[in-house]
Amino acid sequence: MTEKLELEKLRNEIAMITFEIFALCRKRLELARKIAAVKLKMSLPIEDLEVEKDLKQRVLNFCKKNSMNDDFCINLLSLLINESKRVQGEVIKSRFKEKASKMEG
């Protein structure tokens, strides 16, 4: 195989993995929406620093075992957590708007 074909093959593989990552992110956000609904029923806040701290430690352990850069892993985790909080906030706001409009009508 020529180097050019090898490079193309590797780039295609990276693209496929990138879309797998996005598909997993979509699933993660679907779970975040479900979590928001449960938190709303239980009158819990969106943010739970203990849960985040535990996940961060588990991610760091995973990264160390897999020879991954700690900063990269923590940055990615922060991005995922922040997006989950944003989505949960949207879910909770939309539920409050639904309740308010039912009360008005």
mmCIF file of C-alpha atoms in Angstrom:
data_model
loop_
_atom_site.group_PDB
_atom_site.id
_atom_site.type_symbol
_atom_site.label_atom_id
_atom_site.label_comp_id
_atom_site.label_asym_id
_atom_site.label_seq_id
_atom_site.Cartn_x
_atom_site.Cartn_y
_atom_site.Cartn_z
ATOM 1 C CA MET A 1 0.000 0.000 0.000
ATOM 2 C CA THR A 2 1.332 3.387 -0.894
ATOM 3 C CA GLU A 3 1.784 6.012 1.783
ATOM 4 C CA LYS A 4 -0.919 8.135 0.163
ATOM 5 C CA LEU A 5 -3.439 5.267 0.348
ATOM 6 C CA GLU A 6 -2.360 4.496 3.908
ATOM 7 C CA LEU A 7 -2.939 8.126 4.891
ATOM 8 C CA GLU A 8 -6.375 8.143 3.249
ATOM 9 C CA LYS A 9 -7.328 4.910 5.015
ATOM 10 C CA LEU A 10 -6.229 6.288 8.389
ATOM 11 C CA ARG A 11 -8.110 9.547 7.829
ATOM 12 C CA ASN A 12 -11.264 7.625 6.943
ATOM 13 C CA GLU A 13 -10.896 5.578 10.103
ATOM 14 C CA ILE A 14 -10.513 8.744 12.179
ATOM 15 C CA ALA A 15 -13.637 10.205 10.554
ATOM 16 C CA MET A 16 -15.623 7.041 11.369
ATOM 17 C CA ILE A 17 -14.475 7.112 14.983
ATOM 18 C CA THR A 18 -15.311 10.828 15.202
ATOM 19 C CA PHE A 19 -18.906 10.105 14.191
ATOM 20 C CA GLU A 20 -19.061 7.219 16.682
ATOM 21 C CA ILE A 21 -18.016 9.698 19.376
ATOM 22 C CA PHE A 22 -20.787 12.099 18.304
ATOM 23 C CA ALA A 23 -23.335 9.272 18.366
ATOM 24 C CA LEU A 24 -22.256 8.444 21.919
ATOM 25 C CA CYS A 25 -22.522 12.133 22.842
ATOM 26 C CA ARG A 26 -26.088 12.140 21.525
ATOM 27 C CA LYS A 27 -26.900 9.124 23.726
ATOM 28 C CA ARG A 28 -25.270 10.849 26.701
ATOM 29 C CA LEU A 29 -27.419 13.940 26.151
ATOM 30 C CA GLU A 30 -30.563 11.808 25.898
ATOM 31 C CA LEU A 31 -29.680 10.397 29.309
ATOM 32 C CA ALA A 32 -29.066 13.918 30.620
ATOM 33 C CA ARG A 33 -32.614 14.842 29.543
ATOM 34 C CA LYS A 34 -34.003 11.853 31.432
ATOM 35 C CA ILE A 35 -31.917 12.758 34.475
ATOM 36 C CA ALA A 36 -33.334 16.301 34.348
ATOM 37 C CA ALA A 37 -36.872 14.939 34.435
ATOM 38 C CA VAL A 38 -36.052 12.811 37.491
ATOM 39 C CA LYS A 39 -34.269 15.699 39.218
ATOM 40 C CA LEU A 40 -37.309 17.888 38.603
ATOM 41 C CA LYS A 41 -39.620 15.324 40.219
ATOM 42 C CA MET A 42 -37.249 15.037 43.178
ATOM 43 C CA SER A 43 -36.700 18.823 43.414
ATOM 44 C CA LEU A 44 -32.947 18.368 42.993
ATOM 45 C CA PRO A 45 -30.606 20.963 41.510
ATOM 46 C CA ILE A 46 -28.985 20.451 38.132
ATOM 47 C CA GLU A 47 -25.490 20.566 39.569
ATOM 48 C CA ASP A 48 -24.198 17.851 41.907
ATOM 49 C CA LEU A 49 -20.551 18.549 42.682
ATOM 50 C CA GLU A 50 -20.039 15.233 44.489
ATOM 51 C CA VAL A 51 -21.183 13.259 41.442
ATOM 52 C CA GLU A 52 -18.949 15.384 39.219
ATOM 53 C CA LYS A 53 -15.975 14.911 41.547
ATOM 54 C CA ASP A 54 -16.472 11.147 41.566
ATOM 55 C CA LEU A 55 -16.746 10.991 37.772
ATOM 56 C CA LYS A 56 -13.665 13.174 37.392
ATOM 57 C CA GLN A 57 -11.654 10.804 39.570
ATOM 58 C CA ARG A 58 -12.915 7.773 37.637
ATOM 59 C CA VAL A 59 -12.029 9.469 34.345
ATOM 60 C CA LEU A 60 -8.536 10.323 35.593
ATOM 61 C CA ASN A 61 -7.998 6.714 36.678
ATOM 62 C CA PHE A 62 -9.170 5.495 33.271
ATOM 63 C CA CYS A 63 -6.883 7.945 31.483
ATOM 64 C CA LYS A 64 -3.865 6.945 33.530
ATOM 65 C CA LYS A 65 -4.496 3.250 32.878
ATOM 66 C CA ASN A 66 -4.811 3.978 29.167
ATOM 67 C CA SER A 67 -1.824 6.341 28.874
ATOM 68 C CA MET A 68 -3.962 9.353 27.985
ATOM 69 C CA ASN A 69 -3.128 12.951 28.793
ATOM 70 C CA ASP A 70 -4.848 14.123 31.998
ATOM 71 C CA ASP A 71 -5.500 17.641 30.695
ATOM 72 C CA PHE A 72 -7.140 16.315 27.547
ATOM 73 C CA CYS A 73 -9.349 13.961 29.541
ATOM 74 C CA ILE A 74 -10.419 16.607 32.048
ATOM 75 C CA ASN A 75 -11.093 19.153 29.303
ATOM 76 C CA LEU A 76 -13.242 16.668 27.429
ATOM 77 C CA LEU A 77 -15.085 15.687 30.597
ATOM 78 C CA SER A 78 -15.726 19.366 31.411
ATOM 79 C CA LEU A 79 -17.163 19.887 27.949
ATOM 80 C CA LEU A 80 -19.450 16.872 28.367
ATOM 81 C CA ILE A 81 -20.591 17.910 31.846
ATOM 82 C CA ASN A 82 -21.245 21.507 30.809
ATOM 83 C CA GLU A 83 -23.326 20.398 27.841
ATOM 84 C CA SER A 84 -25.294 18.003 30.065
ATOM 85 C CA LYS A 85 -26.032 20.848 32.484
ATOM 86 C CA ARG A 86 -27.112 23.085 29.612
ATOM 87 C CA VAL A 87 -29.475 20.421 28.292
ATOM 88 C CA GLN A 88 -30.850 19.710 31.761
ATOM 89 C CA GLY A 89 -31.476 23.421 32.214
ATOM 90 C CA GLU A 90 -33.414 23.517 28.946
ATOM 91 C CA VAL A 91 -35.543 20.550 30.008
ATOM 92 C CA ILE A 92 -36.356 22.089 33.372
ATOM 93 C CA LYS A 93 -37.161 25.505 31.844
ATOM 94 C CA SER A 94 -39.457 23.933 29.270
ATOM 95 C CA ARG A 95 -41.314 21.979 31.990
ATOM 96 C CA PHE A 96 -41.844 25.178 33.980
ATOM 97 C CA LYS A 97 -43.117 26.949 30.860
ATOM 98 C CA GLU A 98 -45.526 24.042 30.237
ATOM 99 C CA LYS A 99 -46.840 24.265 33.801
ATOM 100 C CA ALA A 100 -47.194 28.040 33.595
ATOM 101 C CA SER A 101 -49.130 27.909 30.356
ATOM 102 C CA LYS A 102 -51.446 25.186 31.737
ATOM 103 C CA MET A 103 -52.120 27.368 34.777
ATOM 104 C CA GLU A 104 -52.932 30.349 32.543
ATOM 105 C CA GLY A 105 -55.222 28.376 30.270
#
